[in-house]
mmCIF file of C-alpha atoms in Angstrom:
data_model
loop_
_atom_site.group_PDB
_atom_site.id
_atom_site.type_symbol
_atom_site.label_atom_id
_atom_site.label_comp_id
_atom_site.label_asym_id
_atom_site.label_seq_id
_atom_site.Cartn_x
_atom_site.Cartn_y
_atom_site.Cartn_z
ATOM 1 C CA MET S 1 -44.195 33.229 -16.714
ATOM 2 C CA THR S 2 -45.318 34.001 -20.268
ATOM 3 C CA ASN S 3 -44.587 31.708 -23.200
ATOM 4 C CA PHE S 4 -42.282 34.401 -24.529
ATOM 5 C CA GLU S 5 -40.249 34.279 -21.312
ATOM 6 C CA LYS S 6 -40.169 30.486 -21.369
ATOM 7 C CA ILE S 7 -38.835 30.487 -24.928
ATOM 8 C CA ALA S 8 -36.208 33.031 -23.875
ATOM 9 C CA LEU S 9 -35.134 30.668 -21.076
ATOM 10 C CA LEU S 10 -34.796 27.791 -23.547
ATOM 11 C CA GLU S 11 -32.831 29.952 -25.988
ATOM 12 C CA GLU S 12 -30.466 30.928 -23.207
ATOM 13 C CA MET S 13 -30.164 27.271 -22.126
ATOM 14 C CA MET S 14 -29.113 26.146 -25.606
ATOM 15 C CA GLU S 15 -27.009 29.285 -26.148
ATOM 16 C CA LEU S 16 -29.152 30.363 -29.088
ATOM 17 C CA GLY S 17 -29.810 33.942 -30.192
ATOM 18 C CA GLU S 18 -33.040 35.742 -29.290
ATOM 19 C CA GLY S 19 -35.840 34.774 -31.671
ATOM 20 C CA SER S 20 -34.187 31.498 -32.757
ATOM 21 C CA LEU S 21 -37.015 29.416 -31.339
ATOM 22 C CA SER S 22 -40.770 29.486 -31.655
ATOM 23 C CA GLU S 23 -43.489 27.269 -30.234
ATOM 24 C CA GLU S 24 -43.575 25.329 -33.498
ATOM 25 C CA THR S 25 -39.836 24.594 -33.621
ATOM 26 C CA VAL S 26 -39.239 20.849 -33.855
ATOM 27 C CA LEU S 27 -36.588 19.710 -31.356
ATOM 28 C CA ALA S 28 -35.025 17.242 -33.796
ATOM 29 C CA ASP S 29 -34.311 20.186 -36.134
ATOM 30 C CA ILE S 30 -32.281 22.072 -33.502
ATOM 31 C CA GLU S 31 -28.610 21.215 -33.785
ATOM 32 C CA GLU S 32 -28.040 22.305 -30.162
ATOM 33 C CA TRP S 33 -30.728 19.938 -28.821
ATOM 34 C CA ASP S 34 -28.628 16.957 -27.745
ATOM 35 C CA SER S 35 -28.075 14.791 -24.671
ATOM 36 C CA MET S 36 -26.270 17.608 -22.850
ATOM 37 C CA ALA S 37 -29.133 20.020 -23.617
ATOM 38 C CA ALA S 38 -31.506 17.445 -22.129
ATOM 39 C CA LEU S 39 -29.455 17.540 -18.918
ATOM 40 C CA SER S 40 -29.606 21.340 -18.967
ATOM 41 C CA LEU S 41 -33.384 21.083 -19.263
ATOM 42 C CA ILE S 42 -33.502 18.808 -16.197
ATOM 43 C CA PHE S 43 -31.575 21.481 -14.270
ATOM 44 C CA LEU S 44 -33.701 24.326 -15.617
ATOM 45 C CA MET S 45 -36.915 22.564 -14.617
ATOM 46 C CA SER S 46 -35.545 21.800 -11.159
ATOM 47 C CA GLU S 47 -34.323 25.355 -10.529
ATOM 48 C CA ASN S 48 -37.182 27.322 -12.056
ATOM 49 C CA PHE S 49 -40.188 25.099 -11.587
ATOM 50 C CA GLY S 50 -39.168 22.741 -8.761
ATOM 51 C CA LYS S 51 -39.960 19.788 -11.033
ATOM 52 C CA GLU S 52 -37.989 16.612 -11.535
ATOM 53 C CA LEU S 53 -37.972 15.684 -15.197
ATOM 54 C CA LYS S 54 -37.341 12.019 -16.057
ATOM 55 C CA GLY S 55 -35.707 10.463 -19.126
ATOM 56 C CA PRO S 56 -38.868 8.909 -20.614
ATOM 57 C CA GLN S 57 -40.681 12.281 -20.372
ATOM 58 C CA ILE S 58 -37.830 14.011 -22.178
ATOM 59 C CA ARG S 59 -37.777 11.428 -24.950
ATOM 60 C CA LYS S 60 -41.480 12.133 -25.605
ATOM 61 C CA LEU S 61 -40.864 15.848 -26.226
ATOM 62 C CA LYS S 62 -41.171 16.725 -29.912
ATOM 63 C CA THR S 63 -41.535 20.509 -30.136
ATOM 64 C CA ILE S 64 -40.707 23.624 -28.110
ATOM 65 C CA LYS S 65 -44.445 23.824 -27.343
ATOM 66 C CA ASP S 66 -44.195 20.415 -25.617
ATOM 67 C CA ILE S 67 -41.506 21.825 -23.312
ATOM 68 C CA ILE S 68 -43.453 25.037 -22.655
ATOM 69 C CA ASP S 69 -46.454 22.944 -21.620
ATOM 70 C CA ILE S 70 -44.523 21.272 -18.806
ATOM 71 C CA MET S 71 -42.936 24.542 -17.641
ATOM 72 C CA VAL S 72 -45.563 25.177 -14.984
ATOM 73 C CA MET R 1 -30.647 8.138 9.319
ATOM 74 C CA SER R 2 -27.167 6.600 9.031
ATOM 75 C CA ARG R 3 -24.850 9.184 10.454
ATOM 76 C CA ALA R 4 -21.671 9.081 12.492
ATOM 77 C CA LYS R 5 -19.192 11.382 14.178
ATOM 78 C CA PHE R 6 -15.593 10.528 15.006
ATOM 79 C CA ASN R 7 -12.849 12.397 16.777
ATOM 80 C CA ASN R 8 -10.078 9.847 17.183
ATOM 81 C CA ALA R 9 -9.143 8.696 13.665
ATOM 82 C CA LYS R 10 -7.291 10.583 10.966
ATOM 83 C CA ILE R 11 -6.089 10.238 7.394
ATOM 84 C CA LYS R 12 -2.318 9.869 7.531
ATOM 85 C CA GLY R 13 -1.544 9.645 3.831
ATOM 86 C CA ILE R 14 -2.840 8.883 0.346
ATOM 87 C CA CYS R 15 -1.244 7.405 -2.777
ATOM 88 C CA CYS R 16 -2.956 6.918 -6.144
ATOM 89 C CA ALA R 17 -1.990 4.742 -9.106
ATOM 90 C CA VAL R 18 -3.067 4.587 -12.746
ATOM 91 C CA PRO R 19 -2.012 2.122 -15.446
ATOM 92 C CA ASN R 20 0.896 3.466 -17.458
ATOM 93 C CA ASN R 21 -1.305 3.489 -20.538
ATOM 94 C CA PRO R 22 -2.753 6.932 -21.372
ATOM 95 C CA ILE R 23 -5.654 7.034 -23.822
ATOM 96 C CA SER R 24 -6.792 10.111 -25.747
ATOM 97 C CA ILE R 25 -10.591 9.965 -25.802
ATOM 98 C CA GLU R 26 -10.786 11.899 -29.054
ATOM 99 C CA GLU R 27 -8.513 9.399 -30.798
ATOM 100 C CA MET R 28 -10.232 6.367 -29.311
ATOM 101 C CA VAL R 29 -13.776 7.252 -30.398
ATOM 102 C CA LYS R 30 -12.849 8.727 -33.798
ATOM 103 C CA PRO R 31 -14.078 5.670 -35.742
ATOM 104 C CA TYR R 32 -17.502 5.739 -34.082
ATOM 105 C CA PHE R 33 -18.740 9.301 -33.529
ATOM 106 C CA ASP R 34 -18.956 12.656 -35.264
ATOM 107 C CA GLU R 35 -15.821 14.672 -34.507
ATOM 108 C CA ASN R 36 -17.619 17.935 -33.692
ATOM 109 C CA TYR R 37 -20.033 16.223 -31.327
ATOM 110 C CA VAL R 38 -17.125 14.551 -29.521
ATOM 111 C CA LYS R 39 -15.178 17.826 -29.239
ATOM 112 C CA LYS R 40 -18.192 19.667 -27.863
ATOM 113 C CA THR R 41 -19.069 16.908 -25.399
ATOM 114 C CA ILE R 42 -15.496 16.499 -24.157
ATOM 115 C CA ASN R 43 -15.501 20.218 -23.532
ATOM 116 C CA ILE R 44 -18.665 20.034 -21.433
ATOM 117 C CA ILE R 45 -17.994 16.767 -19.575
ATOM 118 C CA GLY R 46 -14.333 17.527 -19.001
ATOM 119 C CA ALA R 47 -12.527 14.210 -19.514
ATOM 120 C CA LYS R 48 -9.818 14.452 -22.165
ATOM 121 C CA GLN R 49 -7.438 11.702 -21.211
ATOM 122 C CA LEU R 50 -8.048 8.387 -19.500
ATOM 123 C CA TYR R 51 -5.826 5.555 -18.327
ATOM 124 C CA TYR R 52 -6.747 2.016 -19.316
ATOM 125 C CA ALA R 53 -5.476 -1.121 -17.599
ATOM 126 C CA LYS R 54 -2.895 -2.992 -19.647
ATOM 127 C CA GLU R 55 -3.396 -6.581 -20.681
ATOM 128 C CA GLY R 56 -3.376 -8.795 -17.592
ATOM 129 C CA GLN R 57 -3.410 -5.826 -15.205
ATOM 130 C CA THR R 58 -6.031 -5.942 -12.440
ATOM 131 C CA THR R 59 -7.427 -3.578 -9.827
ATOM 132 C CA SER R 60 -5.301 -5.258 -7.159
ATOM 133 C CA ASP R 61 -2.111 -4.738 -9.198
ATOM 134 C CA LEU R 62 -2.740 -1.005 -9.064
ATOM 135 C CA GLY R 63 -3.911 -1.145 -5.447
ATOM 136 C CA TYR R 64 -0.810 -3.090 -4.474
ATOM 137 C CA ALA R 65 1.510 -0.536 -6.109
ATOM 138 C CA ALA R 66 -0.303 2.389 -4.473
ATOM 139 C CA ALA R 67 -0.372 0.760 -1.019
ATOM 140 C CA GLU R 68 3.279 -0.332 -1.168
ATOM 141 C CA LYS R 69 4.434 3.188 -2.012
ATOM 142 C CA LEU R 70 2.124 4.766 0.562
ATOM 143 C CA ILE R 71 3.348 2.521 3.394
ATOM 144 C CA ALA R 72 6.966 3.295 2.495
ATOM 145 C CA ASP R 73 6.318 7.055 2.136
ATOM 146 C CA ILE R 74 4.626 7.456 5.519
ATOM 147 C CA GLY R 75 7.055 5.047 7.191
ATOM 148 C CA TRP R 76 4.567 2.603 8.680
ATOM 149 C CA LYS R 77 5.954 -0.741 9.810
ATOM 150 C CA LYS R 78 3.864 -3.432 8.142
ATOM 151 C CA GLN R 79 3.570 -5.262 11.465
ATOM 152 C CA SER R 80 1.693 -2.243 12.827
ATOM 153 C CA ILE R 81 -1.117 -2.500 10.241
ATOM 154 C CA ASP R 82 -4.186 -4.415 11.377
ATOM 155 C CA GLY R 83 -6.875 -3.613 8.803
ATOM 156 C CA LEU R 84 -7.202 -3.717 5.011
ATOM 157 C CA ILE R 85 -10.434 -2.638 3.304
ATOM 158 C CA PHE R 86 -10.745 -3.101 -0.463
ATOM 159 C CA ILE R 87 -13.692 -1.440 -2.209
ATOM 160 C CA SER R 88 -14.146 -2.126 -5.902
ATOM 161 C CA GLN R 89 -16.621 -3.343 -8.505
ATOM 162 C CA THR R 90 -13.874 -5.000 -10.518
ATOM 163 C CA PRO R 91 -12.236 -7.489 -8.130
ATOM 164 C CA ASP R 92 -9.674 -10.035 -9.321
ATOM 165 C CA TYR R 93 -11.906 -13.071 -8.724
ATOM 166 C CA ILE R 94 -15.486 -13.897 -7.745
ATOM 167 C CA LEU R 95 -13.758 -15.659 -4.858
ATOM 168 C CA PRO R 96 -11.600 -15.346 -2.831
ATOM 169 C CA ALA R 97 -11.840 -11.721 -1.741
ATOM 170 C CA THR R 98 -9.193 -9.494 -3.307
ATOM 171 C CA SER R 99 -8.377 -8.046 0.138
ATOM 172 C CA CYS R 100 -7.085 -11.503 1.184
ATOM 173 C CA ILE R 101 -4.800 -11.587 -1.839
ATOM 174 C CA LEU R 102 -3.578 -8.081 -1.082
ATOM 175 C CA GLN R 103 -2.875 -8.937 2.575
ATOM 176 C CA ASP R 104 -0.480 -11.618 1.405
ATOM 177 C CA ARG R 105 1.029 -9.667 -1.458
ATOM 178 C CA LEU R 106 1.646 -6.635 0.763
ATOM 179 C CA ARG R 107 3.106 -8.972 3.417
ATOM 180 C CA LEU R 108 0.750 -7.653 6.075
ATOM 181 C CA PRO R 109 0.581 -9.740 9.258
ATOM 182 C CA ILE R 110 -2.039 -12.497 9.534
ATOM 183 C CA THR R 111 -3.514 -10.529 12.416
ATOM 184 C CA THR R 112 -4.946 -8.167 9.763
ATOM 185 C CA LEU R 113 -8.712 -7.812 9.384
ATOM 186 C CA THR R 114 -9.553 -7.770 5.648
ATOM 187 C CA LEU R 115 -12.786 -6.925 3.930
ATOM 188 C CA ASP R 116 -14.016 -6.620 0.320
ATOM 189 C CA ILE R 117 -16.922 -4.301 -0.401
ATOM 190 C CA ASN R 118 -18.768 -3.797 -3.674
ATOM 191 C CA LEU R 119 -19.413 -0.072 -4.155
ATOM 192 C CA GLY R 120 -18.486 2.431 -6.846
ATOM 193 C CA CYS R 121 -18.956 6.195 -6.847
ATOM 194 C CA SER R 122 -19.758 6.319 -3.118
ATOM 195 C CA ALA R 123 -16.915 3.931 -2.151
ATOM 196 C CA TYR R 124 -14.479 6.445 -0.683
ATOM 197 C CA ILE R 125 -16.991 7.924 1.746
ATOM 198 C CA TYR R 126 -18.157 4.459 2.860
ATOM 199 C CA GLY R 127 -14.529 3.291 3.123
ATOM 200 C CA LEU R 128 -13.398 6.221 5.274
ATOM 201 C CA PHE R 129 -16.478 5.790 7.426
ATOM 202 C CA LEU R 130 -15.736 2.085 7.978
ATOM 203 C CA ALA R 131 -12.044 2.645 8.652
ATOM 204 C CA LYS R 132 -12.849 5.321 11.208
ATOM 205 C CA GLN R 133 -15.557 3.116 12.705
ATOM 206 C CA PHE R 134 -13.125 0.209 13.226
ATOM 207 C CA ILE R 135 -10.536 2.549 14.720
ATOM 208 C CA SER R 136 -13.052 4.340 16.901
ATOM 209 C CA ALA R 137 -14.283 0.968 18.266
ATOM 210 C CA ARG R 138 -10.621 0.062 18.997
ATOM 211 C CA THR R 139 -10.933 -2.925 16.630
ATOM 212 C CA CYS R 140 -7.985 -1.641 14.576
ATOM 213 C CA LYS R 141 -5.272 0.983 14.972
ATOM 214 C CA ARG R 142 -3.949 1.308 11.442
ATOM 215 C CA ILE R 143 -5.964 0.601 8.312
ATOM 216 C CA ILE R 144 -5.110 0.654 4.616
ATOM 217 C CA LEU R 145 -8.173 1.544 2.558
ATOM 218 C CA ILE R 146 -7.878 0.618 -1.119
ATOM 219 C CA VAL R 147 -10.546 2.024 -3.442
ATOM 220 C CA GLY R 148 -10.760 1.872 -7.220
ATOM 221 C CA ASP R 149 -11.561 -0.002 -10.386
ATOM 222 C CA THR R 150 -10.360 -1.176 -13.751
ATOM 223 C CA ILE R 151 -13.746 -0.376 -15.272
ATOM 224 C CA SER R 152 -12.335 0.090 -18.801
ATOM 225 C CA ARG R 153 -12.813 -3.643 -19.391
ATOM 226 C CA LYS R 154 -16.560 -3.111 -19.088
ATOM 227 C CA VAL R 155 -16.869 0.020 -21.247
ATOM 228 C CA SER R 156 -18.066 -0.235 -24.845
ATOM 229 C CA PRO R 157 -16.026 2.144 -27.053
ATOM 230 C CA LYS R 158 -19.208 2.664 -29.100
ATOM 231 C CA ASP R 159 -21.273 3.910 -26.138
ATOM 232 C CA LYS R 160 -20.871 7.655 -25.735
ATOM 233 C CA SER R 161 -22.668 7.665 -22.379
ATOM 234 C CA SER R 162 -19.716 5.846 -20.791
ATOM 235 C CA VAL R 163 -16.670 5.890 -23.091
ATOM 236 C CA LEU R 164 -16.334 9.682 -22.802
ATOM 237 C CA ILE R 165 -16.282 9.430 -19.009
ATOM 238 C CA PHE R 166 -14.851 6.320 -17.320
ATOM 239 C CA GLY R 167 -11.166 5.568 -16.737
ATOM 240 C CA ASP R 168 -9.121 3.279 -14.500
ATOM 241 C CA GLY R 169 -7.440 4.256 -11.252
ATOM 242 C CA VAL R 170 -6.920 2.954 -7.720
ATOM 243 C CA SER R 171 -6.161 4.777 -4.460
ATOM 244 C CA ALA R 172 -4.649 3.704 -1.166
ATOM 245 C CA THR R 173 -5.382 5.695 1.994
ATOM 246 C CA ALA R 174 -3.804 5.205 5.406
ATOM 247 C CA VAL R 175 -6.118 5.836 8.362
ATOM 248 C CA GLU R 176 -4.904 5.651 11.959
ATOM 249 C CA PHE R 177 -5.829 6.277 15.566
ATOM 250 C CA SER R 178 -5.154 9.794 16.770
ATOM 251 C CA ASP R 179 -6.303 11.238 20.074
ATOM 252 C CA LYS R 180 -5.708 14.844 19.065
ATOM 253 C CA ASN R 181 -7.764 14.856 15.953
ATOM 254 C CA SER R 182 -10.734 17.118 15.318
ATOM 255 C CA LEU R 183 -14.257 16.060 14.560
ATOM 256 C CA SER R 184 -15.349 14.345 11.356
ATOM 257 C CA SER R 185 -18.953 13.608 10.380
ATOM 258 C CA PHE R 186 -20.503 11.166 7.923
ATOM 259 C CA ILE R 187 -23.934 10.608 6.402
ATOM 260 C CA LEU R 188 -24.658 7.538 4.245
ATOM 261 C CA LYS R 189 -27.707 6.791 2.086
ATOM 262 C CA THR R 190 -29.062 4.215 -0.381
ATOM 263 C CA ASP R 191 -31.857 3.975 -2.952
ATOM 264 C CA GLY R 192 -31.749 0.582 -4.645
ATOM 265 C CA SER R 193 -34.869 1.400 -6.661
ATOM 266 C CA GLY R 194 -32.457 3.148 -9.020
ATOM 267 C CA ALA R 195 -30.221 0.098 -9.439
ATOM 268 C CA THR R 196 -30.824 -0.205 -13.185
ATOM 269 C CA SER R 197 -29.766 3.406 -13.864
ATOM 270 C CA LEU R 198 -26.122 2.356 -13.701
ATOM 271 C CA ILE R 199 -25.597 -1.349 -14.195
ATOM 272 C CA ILE R 200 -23.773 -4.133 -15.974
ATOM 273 C CA PRO R 201 -26.941 -6.108 -16.758
ATOM 274 C CA ALA R 202 -25.521 -9.543 -17.537
ATOM 275 C CA GLY R 203 -22.544 -11.827 -17.121
ATOM 276 C CA LEU R 204 -22.904 -12.988 -13.525
ATOM 277 C CA ASN R 205 -25.609 -14.889 -11.636
ATOM 278 C CA ARG R 206 -28.854 -13.059 -12.448
ATOM 279 C CA TYR R 207 -28.220 -13.240 -16.187
ATOM 280 C CA PRO R 208 -25.247 -15.521 -16.821
ATOM 281 C CA SER R 209 -23.059 -14.953 -19.833
ATOM 282 C CA THR R 210 -24.476 -16.353 -23.075
ATOM 283 C CA LYS R 211 -23.904 -15.710 -26.764
ATOM 284 C CA GLU R 212 -26.887 -13.339 -26.590
ATOM 285 C CA THR R 213 -25.515 -11.260 -23.683
ATOM 286 C CA ARG R 214 -22.199 -10.970 -25.509
ATOM 287 C CA SER R 215 -23.740 -9.652 -28.730
ATOM 288 C CA GLU R 216 -23.815 -5.934 -29.540
ATOM 289 C CA LYS R 217 -27.115 -4.057 -29.537
ATOM 290 C CA LYS R 218 -28.031 -0.486 -30.438
ATOM 291 C CA ASP R 219 -30.120 1.545 -27.953
ATOM 292 C CA GLN R 220 -32.611 4.371 -28.611
ATOM 293 C CA ASP R 221 -29.844 6.981 -28.389
ATOM 294 C CA GLY R 222 -27.692 5.191 -30.989
ATOM 295 C CA ASN R 223 -25.174 3.747 -28.523
ATOM 296 C CA ILE R 224 -23.860 0.257 -29.188
ATOM 297 C CA ARG R 225 -22.928 -2.113 -26.372
ATOM 298 C CA THR R 226 -23.510 -5.661 -25.114
ATOM 299 C CA ASP R 227 -25.399 -6.586 -21.944
ATOM 300 C CA GLU R 228 -22.022 -7.293 -20.353
ATOM 301 C CA HIS R 229 -20.916 -3.682 -20.774
ATOM 302 C CA ILE R 230 -21.572 -0.917 -18.277
ATOM 303 C CA HIS R 231 -24.830 0.886 -18.995
ATOM 304 C CA MET R 232 -25.550 4.332 -17.601
ATOM 305 C CA ASP R 233 -28.797 6.240 -17.946
ATOM 306 C CA GLY R 234 -27.214 9.692 -17.800
ATOM 307 C CA MET R 235 -30.484 11.552 -17.353
ATOM 308 C CA GLU R 236 -31.553 9.430 -14.369
ATOM 309 C CA ILE R 237 -28.147 9.757 -12.698
ATOM 310 C CA PHE R 238 -28.109 13.497 -13.318
ATOM 311 C CA GLY R 239 -31.618 13.909 -11.892
ATOM 312 C CA PHE R 240 -30.752 11.828 -8.834
ATOM 313 C CA SER R 241 -27.497 13.697 -8.172
ATOM 314 C CA LEU R 242 -29.129 17.087 -8.547
ATOM 315 C CA ARG R 243 -31.890 16.084 -6.144
ATOM 316 C CA GLU R 244 -29.832 14.318 -3.461
ATOM 317 C CA VAL R 245 -26.285 15.715 -3.391
ATOM 318 C CA PRO R 246 -27.037 19.350 -2.452
ATOM 319 C CA LYS R 247 -29.308 17.971 0.289
ATOM 320 C CA ILE R 248 -26.716 15.624 1.823
ATOM 321 C CA LEU R 249 -24.041 18.344 1.621
ATOM 322 C CA GLU R 250 -26.212 20.680 3.660
ATOM 323 C CA GLU R 251 -26.950 17.900 6.177
ATOM 324 C CA VAL R 252 -23.317 16.896 6.706
ATOM 325 C CA ILE R 253 -22.138 20.511 7.047
ATOM 326 C CA GLU R 254 -24.737 21.021 9.758
ATOM 327 C CA LEU R 255 -23.905 17.690 11.445
ATOM 328 C CA ASN R 256 -20.289 18.799 11.749
ATOM 329 C CA GLY R 257 -21.362 22.071 13.345
ATOM 330 C CA TRP R 258 -20.339 24.206 10.369
ATOM 331 C CA THR R 259 -22.096 26.536 7.970
ATOM 332 C CA SER R 260 -21.300 26.515 4.247
ATOM 333 C CA MET R 261 -19.063 29.561 4.902
ATOM 334 C CA ASP R 262 -16.749 27.338 6.969
ATOM 335 C CA VAL R 263 -16.022 24.999 4.058
ATOM 336 C CA ASP R 264 -12.646 25.606 2.400
ATOM 337 C CA LYS R 265 -13.017 22.943 -0.303
ATOM 338 C CA LEU R 266 -15.879 20.839 -1.613
ATOM 339 C CA LEU R 267 -14.492 17.563 -2.958
ATOM 340 C CA LEU R 268 -17.140 16.070 -5.220
ATOM 341 C CA HIS R 269 -16.903 12.687 -6.901
ATOM 342 C CA GLN R 270 -15.589 13.634 -10.359
ATOM 343 C CA ALA R 271 -18.611 12.329 -12.257
ATOM 344 C CA ASN R 272 -18.579 14.952 -14.986
ATOM 345 C CA ASN R 273 -17.866 18.675 -14.877
ATOM 346 C CA PHE R 274 -21.256 19.671 -16.225
ATOM 347 C CA MET R 275 -23.017 17.886 -13.389
ATOM 348 C CA LEU R 276 -20.618 19.151 -10.696
ATOM 349 C CA LYS R 277 -21.110 22.775 -11.721
ATOM 350 C CA HIS R 278 -24.874 22.379 -11.432
ATOM 351 C CA ILE R 279 -24.598 20.617 -8.060
ATOM 352 C CA ALA R 280 -22.323 23.354 -6.708
ATOM 353 C CA GLN R 281 -24.672 26.036 -8.009
ATOM 354 C CA LYS R 282 -27.658 24.380 -6.349
ATOM 355 C CA ALA R 283 -25.677 23.898 -3.114
ATOM 356 C CA LYS R 284 -24.614 27.572 -3.303
ATOM 357 C CA ILE R 285 -20.894 26.753 -3.039
ATOM 358 C CA PRO R 286 -18.727 28.955 -5.292
ATOM 359 C CA MET R 287 -16.726 27.089 -7.965
ATOM 360 C CA ASP R 288 -13.391 28.392 -6.631
ATOM 361 C CA LYS R 289 -13.972 26.024 -3.705
ATOM 362 C CA VAL R 290 -14.751 23.075 -5.989
ATOM 363 C CA PRO R 291 -11.592 21.563 -7.522
ATOM 364 C CA LEU R 292 -12.018 19.621 -10.769
ATOM 365 C CA ASN R 293 -9.624 17.178 -12.419
ATOM 366 C CA MET R 294 -11.759 15.172 -14.847
ATOM 367 C CA ASP R 295 -9.472 16.415 -17.617
ATOM 368 C CA SER R 296 -6.478 14.429 -16.342
ATOM 369 C CA PHE R 297 -7.965 11.100 -15.241
ATOM 370 C CA GLY R 298 -11.666 10.996 -16.204
ATOM 371 C CA ASN R 299 -14.144 9.436 -13.820
ATOM 372 C CA THR R 300 -12.238 6.742 -11.903
ATOM 373 C CA GLY R 301 -15.324 5.693 -9.924
ATOM 374 C CA GLY R 302 -14.748 5.453 -6.181
ATOM 375 C CA ALA R 303 -11.177 6.711 -6.513
ATOM 376 C CA THR R 304 -11.938 10.209 -7.829
ATOM 377 C CA ILE R 305 -11.866 11.940 -4.432
ATOM 378 C CA PRO R 306 -8.422 10.618 -3.342
ATOM 379 C CA PHE R 307 -7.125 11.371 -6.872
ATOM 380 C CA LEU R 308 -8.463 14.907 -6.501
ATOM 381 C CA ILE R 309 -6.740 15.313 -3.126
ATOM 382 C CA CYS R 310 -3.367 14.022 -4.398
ATOM 383 C CA ASP R 311 -3.635 15.974 -7.638
ATOM 384 C CA LYS R 312 -4.934 19.331 -6.392
ATOM 385 C CA LEU R 313 -4.490 19.656 -2.613
ATOM 386 C CA LYS R 314 -1.188 17.833 -2.033
ATOM 387 C CA ASP R 315 0.838 20.841 -0.882
ATOM 388 C CA GLU R 316 -1.962 22.621 0.928
ATOM 389 C CA ILE R 317 -2.881 19.808 3.310
ATOM 390 C CA LYS R 318 0.726 18.992 4.132
ATOM 391 C CA ILE R 319 1.067 22.351 5.874
ATOM 392 C CA ASN R 320 -2.332 24.003 6.348
ATOM 393 C CA LYS R 321 -5.522 22.861 7.972
ATOM 394 C CA LEU R 322 -8.188 22.549 5.341
ATOM 395 C CA ARG R 323 -11.876 22.140 6.156
ATOM 396 C CA VAL R 324 -13.300 19.899 3.481
ATOM 397 C CA VAL R 325 -16.644 18.370 2.625
ATOM 398 C CA MET R 326 -16.566 15.281 0.397
ATOM 399 C CA SER R 327 -19.395 13.548 -1.403
ATOM 400 C CA GLY R 328 -19.535 10.393 -3.499
ATOM 401 C CA PHE R 329 -22.749 9.492 -5.342
ATOM 402 C CA GLY R 330 -23.879 7.128 -8.069
ATOM 403 C CA VAL R 331 -24.083 3.405 -8.771
ATOM 404 C CA GLY R 332 -26.377 1.570 -6.359
ATOM 405 C CA LEU R 333 -27.828 4.069 -6.067
ATOM 406 C CA SER R 334 -25.561 4.732 -3.133
ATOM 407 C CA TRP R 335 -24.294 8.038 -1.808
ATOM 408 C CA GLY R 336 -22.627 9.596 1.156
ATOM 409 C CA ALA R 337 -20.955 12.748 2.407
ATOM 410 C CA ALA R 338 -18.289 13.545 4.974
ATOM 411 C CA ALA R 339 -17.056 16.743 6.620
ATOM 412 C CA MET R 340 -13.598 16.875 8.192
ATOM 413 C CA GLU R 341 -10.472 18.896 8.696
ATOM 414 C CA LEU R 342 -7.492 17.650 6.697
ATOM 415 C CA SER R 343 -4.059 18.523 8.012
ATOM 416 C CA ASP R 344 -0.677 16.853 8.087
ATOM 417 C CA VAL R 345 -1.806 14.435 5.357
ATOM 418 C CA PHE R 346 1.024 13.072 3.230
ATOM 419 C CA CYS R 347 0.085 12.746 -0.446
ATOM 420 C CA SER R 348 2.483 10.653 -2.497
ATOM 421 C CA GLU R 349 3.148 11.458 -6.147
ATOM 422 C CA ILE R 350 0.602 9.758 -8.408
ATOM 423 C CA ILE R 351 2.265 6.646 -9.811
ATOM 424 C CA TYR R 352 2.042 5.085 -13.286
ATOM 425 C CA VAL R 353 2.159 1.305 -13.130
#
């Protein structure tokens, strides 16, 4: 999966328009990035990458790039 | 693996009770949280209204009211009851067991076996399993299973990870011997390594109540509570549920000799709607088979499944045969699932005490 596709997945997850996010986007600046979005990310990682994401890992994420890096 | 099959015990009836004290979540948390955040979260989680125990009202007060009405509605003679199981995390006393108090208050005969068990979200599955086990072993013929909590006393109104979710409610279920009943199957599991994911950290023996445990603290997500309030790590619980519940559903469906196509209704512990939709999606069960009623009662812990049955399936199971799979999962961590046919089950009106 390309980074472009991963960003598209994250945009869809947070119900954001296409092109709203880039690798540099800081999570704290996204209004839609909240505790429910974190749960959506846990589901997304489980469904698409077979990975179980834990709370402490999520709290360490700072940018969209950080999320992309674990989407493997 | 802990699994069991029964074919000689059935659910005869269910009655559920809430305190006659409705609480609008939006109103309650107004002083503490941003209005738009609350609106959005309520929308996703699903709970709009909760019921909170009134001053002096305990879990057994609600359990008593539910059991009394249930016994009258199904016409059981009290002398014919020989088992009472009470499952709660908010008993009346440390000792004696609340089930002993209820035996007396309900005027059940002294030949009644009574038992208190400390479980939450998984309580209904464990309770039905135990009731059926006692009946199957011919230890008892008629059992009243009382499951529920008055957890509101342990919820901090300034902690959005619990105040937007938990409400009070208690159920009573009548289980009896029946030699013409169809098969039911149970699977039960535990992972105590996750105990701290959903916990009241202090106030009992490990960390007795002190001035320190009663003082408010702010956590990394901005929630304020004391160590004597309920604390839930939502992400851990969500991860656990997503990992384990679809798995146990598949196992119990197979154990009962069904495929997922055979399931008419999937009765999931009403933890929060967001989580249930993801569990159903992962388990490949369409949402029209997954009733939800978080909006009316919130998450009443172990009582959510009987509340769901009385609220949503009352008329259907009085007449039709319904093949259901139930699953309760959470605090412990403890979880279980059951597959059974429900028919000729009398559901009383939900009562407000």
